[in-house]
Amino acid sequence: IAGRCDDAAAMNYAQTTLLVAHGEKDWTLRRLPETDALDGIVNVSIDAPSSDRAHLVVYEPFVARHERQAYLARFDGDSWREVAVPIDDGLMDVAEAEDGLWLAGGRDLYFRHDDGNVERVRLPPLRHADSAPDSLHIHSVHQHGGHLWVEASYRVVRGDRSEQASALFSTLAPP
């Protein structure tokens, strides 16, 4: 449960409170830790491969890029804990892998190894378009059938016009 998106409503709370509802028949609300410094309007993405293991990221869409925080939290079956990540951008999505986590940062793809090390992962160059070098925006990352899928958008400049285009990256070899 995160924020609101109604500009005519009351101002954001001074302290942002994010809750996660857990359960199947009976529901329990748990508060995410260390969310006071986040903006009051956020996007939340969660990857929960089991009832006792989940990861959650928070993205601040209305905060300037250089001010966004990389918020990642882990659920261990009992409680949520914030996980520090050395990333200077907001996190849009998370997907668990066998040996770590895939993180969709606003402008880059990252892999957080189980030992805590984080590396930036280079994606293949965009084809069929001349795009601004920093226009790539990573939206989501998924693990499915042992393959990674990354969804992104980017700005394409055509003469004096610019348009948005979509890109889908995968580790799955084409037929």
PDB file of N, CA and C in Angstrom, residues 66-128:
ATOM      1  N   HIS A  66      18.559  12.909  -9.705  1.00  0.00           N
ATOM      2  CA  HIS A  66      19.760  12.938  -8.860  1.00  0.00           C
ATOM      3  C   HIS A  66      19.430  12.897  -7.369  1.00  0.00           C
ATOM      4  N   GLU A  67      18.146  13.026  -7.006  1.00  0.00           N
ATOM      5  CA  GLU A  67      17.743  12.979  -5.598  1.00  0.00           C
ATOM      6  C   GLU A  67      17.032  11.679  -5.222  1.00  0.00           C
ATOM      7  N   ARG A  68      16.736  10.824  -6.198  1.00  0.00           N
ATOM      8  CA  ARG A  68      16.043   9.566  -5.905  1.00  0.00           C
ATOM      9  C   ARG A  68      16.916   8.638  -5.080  1.00  0.00           C
ATOM     10  N   GLN A  69      16.254   7.901  -4.196  1.00  0.00           N
ATOM     11  CA  GLN A  69      16.959   6.953  -3.344  1.00  0.00           C
ATOM     12  C   GLN A  69      16.771   5.535  -3.873  1.00  0.00           C
ATOM     13  N   ALA A  70      17.780   4.719  -3.739  1.00  0.00           N
ATOM     14  CA  ALA A  70      17.698   3.304  -4.103  1.00  0.00           C
ATOM     15  C   ALA A  70      17.218   2.543  -2.873  1.00  0.00           C
ATOM     16  N   TYR A  71      15.913   2.312  -2.788  1.00  0.00           N
ATOM     17  CA  TYR A  71      15.349   1.624  -1.626  1.00  0.00           C
ATOM     18  C   TYR A  71      15.070   0.164  -1.978  1.00  0.00           C
ATOM     19  N   LEU A  72      15.684  -0.748  -1.201  1.00  0.00           N
ATOM     20  CA  LEU A  72      15.482  -2.180  -1.348  1.00  0.00           C
ATOM     21  C   LEU A  72      15.243  -2.761   0.036  1.00  0.00           C
ATOM     22  N   ALA A  73      14.222  -3.606   0.160  1.00  0.00           N
ATOM     23  CA  ALA A  73      13.940  -4.269   1.441  1.00  0.00           C
ATOM     24  C   ALA A  73      13.776  -5.767   1.202  1.00  0.00           C
ATOM     25  N   ARG A  74      14.104  -6.553   2.236  1.00  0.00           N
ATOM     26  CA  ARG A  74      14.021  -8.011   2.163  1.00  0.00           C
ATOM     27  C   ARG A  74      13.137  -8.526   3.280  1.00  0.00           C
ATOM     28  N   PHE A  75      12.268  -9.486   2.935  1.00  0.00           N
ATOM     29  CA  PHE A  75      11.431 -10.161   3.922  1.00  0.00           C
ATOM     30  C   PHE A  75      11.984 -11.560   4.132  1.00  0.00           C
ATOM     31  N   ASP A  76      12.220 -11.939   5.403  1.00  0.00           N
ATOM     32  CA  ASP A  76      12.831 -13.230   5.720  1.00  0.00           C
ATOM     33  C   ASP A  76      11.837 -14.229   6.317  1.00  0.00           C
ATOM     34  N   GLY A  77      10.546 -13.956   6.161  1.00  0.00           N
ATOM     35  CA  GLY A  77       9.524 -14.828   6.733  1.00  0.00           C
ATOM     36  C   GLY A  77       8.997 -14.316   8.046  1.00  0.00           C
ATOM     37  N   ASP A  78       9.740 -13.386   8.655  1.00  0.00           N
ATOM     38  CA  ASP A  78       9.342 -12.830   9.943  1.00  0.00           C
ATOM     39  C   ASP A  78       9.196 -11.313   9.886  1.00  0.00           C
ATOM     40  N   SER A  79      10.179 -10.646   9.305  1.00  0.00           N
ATOM     41  CA  SER A  79      10.140  -9.183   9.281  1.00  0.00           C
ATOM     42  C   SER A  79      10.827  -8.645   8.030  1.00  0.00           C
ATOM     43  N   TRP A  80      10.590  -7.362   7.776  1.00  0.00           N
ATOM     44  CA  TRP A  80      11.221  -6.654   6.665  1.00  0.00           C
ATOM     45  C   TRP A  80      12.451  -5.922   7.177  1.00  0.00           C
ATOM     46  N   ARG A  81      13.518  -5.928   6.363  1.00  0.00           N
ATOM     47  CA  ARG A  81      14.734  -5.186   6.683  1.00  0.00           C
ATOM     48  C   ARG A  81      15.200  -4.466   5.426  1.00  0.00           C
ATOM     49  N   GLU A  82      15.656  -3.230   5.598  1.00  0.00           N
ATOM     50  CA  GLU A  82      16.210  -2.505   4.464  1.00  0.00           C
ATOM     51  C   GLU A  82      17.569  -3.102   4.107  1.00  0.00           C
ATOM     52  N   VAL A  83      17.850  -3.163   2.813  1.00  0.00           N
ATOM     53  CA  VAL A  83      19.130  -3.670   2.311  1.00  0.00           C
ATOM     54  C   VAL A  83      19.837  -2.507   1.626  1.00  0.00           C
ATOM     55  N   ALA A  84      21.014  -2.163   2.099  1.00  0.00           N
ATOM     56  CA  ALA A  84      21.765  -1.050   1.506  1.00  0.00           C
ATOM     57  C   ALA A  84      22.322  -1.474   0.150  1.00  0.00           C
ATOM     58  N   VAL A  85      22.177  -0.590  -0.828  1.00  0.00           N
ATOM     59  CA  VAL A  85      22.741  -0.827  -2.156  1.00  0.00           C
ATOM     60  C   VAL A  85      23.444   0.445  -2.619  1.00  0.00           C
ATOM     61  N   PRO A  86      24.667   0.317  -3.141  1.00  0.00           N
ATOM     62  CA  PRO A  86      25.427   1.495  -3.582  1.00  0.00           C
ATOM     63  C   PRO A  86      25.023   1.933  -4.994  1.00  0.00           C
ATOM     64  N   ILE A  87      23.767   2.348  -5.133  1.00  0.00           N
ATOM     65  CA  ILE A  87      23.230   2.780  -6.429  1.00  0.00           C
ATOM     66  C   ILE A  87      22.707   4.195  -6.257  1.00  0.00           C
ATOM     67  N   ASP A  88      23.075   5.082  -7.193  1.00  0.00           N
ATOM     68  CA  ASP A  88      22.656   6.484  -7.108  1.00  0.00           C
ATOM     69  C   ASP A  88      21.460   6.776  -8.006  1.00  0.00           C
ATOM     70  N   ASP A  89      20.450   5.945  -7.948  1.00  0.00           N
ATOM     71  CA  ASP A  89      19.238   6.147  -8.733  1.00  0.00           C
ATOM     72  C   ASP A  89      18.121   5.358  -8.072  1.00  0.00           C
ATOM     73  N   GLY A  90      16.901   5.671  -8.434  1.00  0.00           N
ATOM     74  CA  GLY A  90      15.774   4.928  -7.896  1.00  0.00           C
ATOM     75  C   GLY A  90      15.716   3.532  -8.481  1.00  0.00           C
ATOM     76  N   LEU A  91      15.054   2.619  -7.801  1.00  0.00           N
ATOM     77  CA  LEU A  91      14.902   1.243  -8.265  1.00  0.00           C
ATOM     78  C   LEU A  91      13.455   1.021  -8.695  1.00  0.00           C
ATOM     79  N   MET A  92      13.277   0.561  -9.927  1.00  0.00           N
ATOM     80  CA  MET A  92      11.942   0.356 -10.492  1.00  0.00           C
ATOM     81  C   MET A  92      11.398  -1.052 -10.249  1.00  0.00           C
ATOM     82  N   ASP A  93      12.291  -2.060 -10.255  1.00  0.00           N
ATOM     83  CA  ASP A  93      11.810  -3.437 -10.176  1.00  0.00           C
ATOM     84  C   ASP A  93      12.925  -4.327  -9.629  1.00  0.00           C
ATOM     85  N   VAL A  94      12.526  -5.522  -9.164  1.00  0.00           N
ATOM     86  CA  VAL A  94      13.466  -6.486  -8.603  1.00  0.00           C
ATOM     87  C   VAL A  94      13.036  -7.887  -9.015  1.00  0.00           C
ATOM     88  N   ALA A  95      14.016  -8.747  -9.295  1.00  0.00           N
ATOM     89  CA  ALA A  95      13.745 -10.149  -9.606  1.00  0.00           C
ATOM     90  C   ALA A  95      14.839 -10.996  -8.981  1.00  0.00           C
ATOM     91  N   GLU A  96      14.433 -12.021  -8.264  1.00  0.00           N
ATOM     92  CA  GLU A  96      15.392 -12.896  -7.610  1.00  0.00           C
ATOM     93  C   GLU A  96      16.008 -13.861  -8.616  1.00  0.00           C
ATOM     94  N   ALA A  97      17.305 -14.097  -8.475  1.00  0.00           N
ATOM     95  CA  ALA A  97      18.035 -15.084  -9.275  1.00  0.00           C
ATOM     96  C   ALA A  97      18.643 -16.103  -8.317  1.00  0.00           C
ATOM     97  N   GLU A  98      19.242 -17.160  -8.841  1.00  0.00           N
ATOM     98  CA  GLU A  98      19.822 -18.197  -7.985  1.00  0.00           C
ATOM     99  C   GLU A  98      20.920 -17.671  -7.076  1.00  0.00           C
ATOM    100  N   ASP A  99      21.696 -16.698  -7.565  1.00  0.00           N
ATOM    101  CA  ASP A  99      22.849 -16.209  -6.802  1.00  0.00           C
ATOM    102  C   ASP A  99      22.793 -14.718  -6.500  1.00  0.00           C
ATOM    103  N   GLY A 100      21.590 -14.148  -6.502  1.00  0.00           N
ATOM    104  CA  GLY A 100      21.472 -12.731  -6.185  1.00  0.00           C
ATOM    105  C   GLY A 100      20.164 -12.133  -6.656  1.00  0.00           C
ATOM    106  N   LEU A 101      20.211 -10.830  -6.943  1.00  0.00           N
ATOM    107  CA  LEU A 101      19.019 -10.085  -7.355  1.00  0.00           C
ATOM    108  C   LEU A 101      19.306  -9.250  -8.590  1.00  0.00           C
ATOM    109  N   TRP A 102      18.372  -9.250  -9.519  1.00  0.00           N
ATOM    110  CA  TRP A 102      18.398  -8.311 -10.636  1.00  0.00           C
ATOM    111  C   TRP A 102      17.635  -7.073 -10.198  1.00  0.00           C
ATOM    112  N   LEU A 103      18.200  -5.905 -10.435  1.00  0.00           N
ATOM    113  CA  LEU A 103      17.578  -4.644 -10.035  1.00  0.00           C
ATOM    114  C   LEU A 103      17.463  -3.731 -11.251  1.00  0.00           C
ATOM    115  N   ALA A 104      16.249  -3.292 -11.529  1.00  0.00           N
ATOM    116  CA  ALA A 104      16.016  -2.340 -12.605  1.00  0.00           C
ATOM    117  C   ALA A 104      16.131  -0.944 -12.013  1.00  0.00           C
ATOM    118  N   GLY A 105      17.277  -0.316 -12.252  1.00  0.00           N
ATOM    119  CA  GLY A 105      17.462   1.060 -11.824  1.00  0.00           C
ATOM    120  C   GLY A 105      16.812   1.971 -12.845  1.00  0.00           C
ATOM    121  N   GLY A 106      16.626   3.197 -12.518  1.00  0.00           N
ATOM    122  CA  GLY A 106      15.994   4.108 -13.453  1.00  0.00           C
ATOM    123  C   GLY A 106      16.681   4.135 -14.805  1.00  0.00           C
ATOM    124  N   ARG A 107      18.007   4.160 -14.831  1.00  0.00           N
ATOM    125  CA  ARG A 107      18.748   4.268 -16.098  1.00  0.00           C
ATOM    126  C   ARG A 107      19.648   3.072 -16.386  1.00  0.00           C
ATOM    127  N   ASP A 108      19.796   2.168 -15.444  1.00  0.00           N
ATOM    128  CA  ASP A 108      20.708   1.050 -15.627  1.00  0.00           C
ATOM    129  C   ASP A 108      20.135  -0.229 -15.038  1.00  0.00           C
ATOM    130  N   LEU A 109      20.709  -1.351 -15.479  1.00  0.00           N
ATOM    131  CA  LEU A 109      20.394  -2.660 -14.925  1.00  0.00           C
ATOM    132  C   LEU A 109      21.542  -3.043 -13.990  1.00  0.00           C
ATOM    133  N   TYR A 110      21.216  -3.586 -12.823  1.00  0.00           N
ATOM    134  CA  TYR A 110      22.214  -3.960 -11.832  1.00  0.00           C
ATOM    135  C   TYR A 110      21.998  -5.406 -11.408  1.00  0.00           C
ATOM    136  N   PHE A 111      23.082  -6.034 -10.943  1.00  0.00           N
ATOM    137  CA  PHE A 111      22.979  -7.345 -10.318  1.00  0.00           C
ATOM    138  C   PHE A 111      23.620  -7.259  -8.947  1.00  0.00           C
ATOM    139  N   ARG A 112      22.854  -7.611  -7.917  1.00  0.00           N
ATOM    140  CA  ARG A 112      23.368  -7.645  -6.543  1.00  0.00           C
ATOM    141  C   ARG A 112      23.636  -9.097  -6.197  1.00  0.00           C
ATOM    142  N   HIS A 113      24.910  -9.417  -6.033  1.00  0.00           N
ATOM    143  CA  HIS A 113      25.321 -10.772  -5.683  1.00  0.00           C
ATOM    144  C   HIS A 113      24.933 -11.068  -4.243  1.00  0.00           C
ATOM    145  N   ASP A 114      24.809 -12.344  -3.922  1.00  0.00           N
ATOM    146  CA  ASP A 114      24.463 -12.747  -2.555  1.00  0.00           C
ATOM    147  C   ASP A 114      25.465 -12.234  -1.523  1.00  0.00           C
ATOM    148  N   ASP A 115      26.710 -11.979  -1.922  1.00  0.00           N
ATOM    149  CA  ASP A 115      27.706 -11.466  -0.986  1.00  0.00           C
ATOM    150  C   ASP A 115      27.584  -9.953  -0.771  1.00  0.00           C
ATOM    151  N   GLY A 116      26.595  -9.302  -1.437  1.00  0.00           N
ATOM    152  CA  GLY A 116      26.365  -7.870  -1.253  1.00  0.00           C
ATOM    153  C   GLY A 116      26.985  -6.989  -2.317  1.00  0.00           C
ATOM    154  N   ASN A 117      27.912  -7.520  -3.115  1.00  0.00           N
ATOM    155  CA  ASN A 117      28.508  -6.715  -4.187  1.00  0.00           C
ATOM    156  C   ASN A 117      27.473  -6.436  -5.269  1.00  0.00           C
ATOM    157  N   VAL A 118      27.508  -5.200  -5.787  1.00  0.00           N
ATOM    158  CA  VAL A 118      26.569  -4.778  -6.830  1.00  0.00           C
ATOM    159  C   VAL A 118      27.363  -4.381  -8.059  1.00  0.00           C
ATOM    160  N   GLU A 119      26.938  -4.886  -9.210  1.00  0.00           N
ATOM    161  CA  GLU A 119      27.591  -4.498 -10.456  1.00  0.00           C
ATOM    162  C   GLU A 119      26.561  -3.980 -11.453  1.00  0.00           C
ATOM    163  N   ARG A 120      26.991  -3.016 -12.242  1.00  0.00           N
ATOM    164  CA  ARG A 120      26.165  -2.493 -13.325  1.00  0.00           C
ATOM    165  C   ARG A 120      26.300  -3.446 -14.501  1.00  0.00           C
ATOM    166  N   VAL A 121      25.186  -3.811 -15.123  1.00  0.00           N
ATOM    167  CA  VAL A 121      25.188  -4.758 -16.232  1.00  0.00           C
ATOM    168  C   VAL A 121      24.908  -3.993 -17.517  1.00  0.00           C
ATOM    169  N   ARG A 122      25.814  -4.101 -18.464  1.00  0.00           N
ATOM    170  CA  ARG A 122      25.644  -3.423 -19.747  1.00  0.00           C
ATOM    171  C   ARG A 122      24.644  -4.186 -20.609  1.00  0.00           C
ATOM    172  N   LEU A 123      23.706  -3.452 -21.162  1.00  0.00           N
ATOM    173  CA  LEU A 123      22.739  -4.031 -22.083  1.00  0.00           C
ATOM    174  C   LEU A 123      23.242  -3.841 -23.510  1.00  0.00           C
ATOM    175  N   PRO A 124      22.808  -4.684 -24.440  1.00  0.00           N
ATOM    176  CA  PRO A 124      23.237  -4.511 -25.826  1.00  0.00           C
ATOM    177  C   PRO A 124      22.827  -3.133 -26.347  1.00  0.00           C
ATOM    178  N   PRO A 125      23.567  -2.620 -27.332  1.00  0.00           N
ATOM    179  CA  PRO A 125      23.201  -1.312 -27.885  1.00  0.00           C
ATOM    180  C   PRO A 125      21.829  -1.366 -28.551  1.00  0.00           C
ATOM    181  N   LEU A 126      21.144  -0.249 -28.530  1.00  0.00           N
ATOM    182  CA  LEU A 126      19.838  -0.152 -29.178  1.00  0.00           C
ATOM    183  C   LEU A 126      20.043  -0.137 -30.685  1.00  0.00           C
ATOM    184  N   ARG A 127      19.184  -0.857 -31.402  1.00  0.00           N
ATOM    185  CA  ARG A 127      19.322  -0.938 -32.851  1.00  0.00           C
ATOM    186  C   ARG A 127      18.271  -0.083 -33.545  1.00  0.00           C
ATOM    187  N   HIS A 128      18.548   0.238 -34.776  1.00  0.00           N
ATOM    188  CA  HIS A 128      17.599   0.899 -35.665  1.00  0.00           C
ATOM    189  C   HIS A 128      17.198   2.291 -35.204  1.00  0.00           C
TER     190      HIS A 128
END
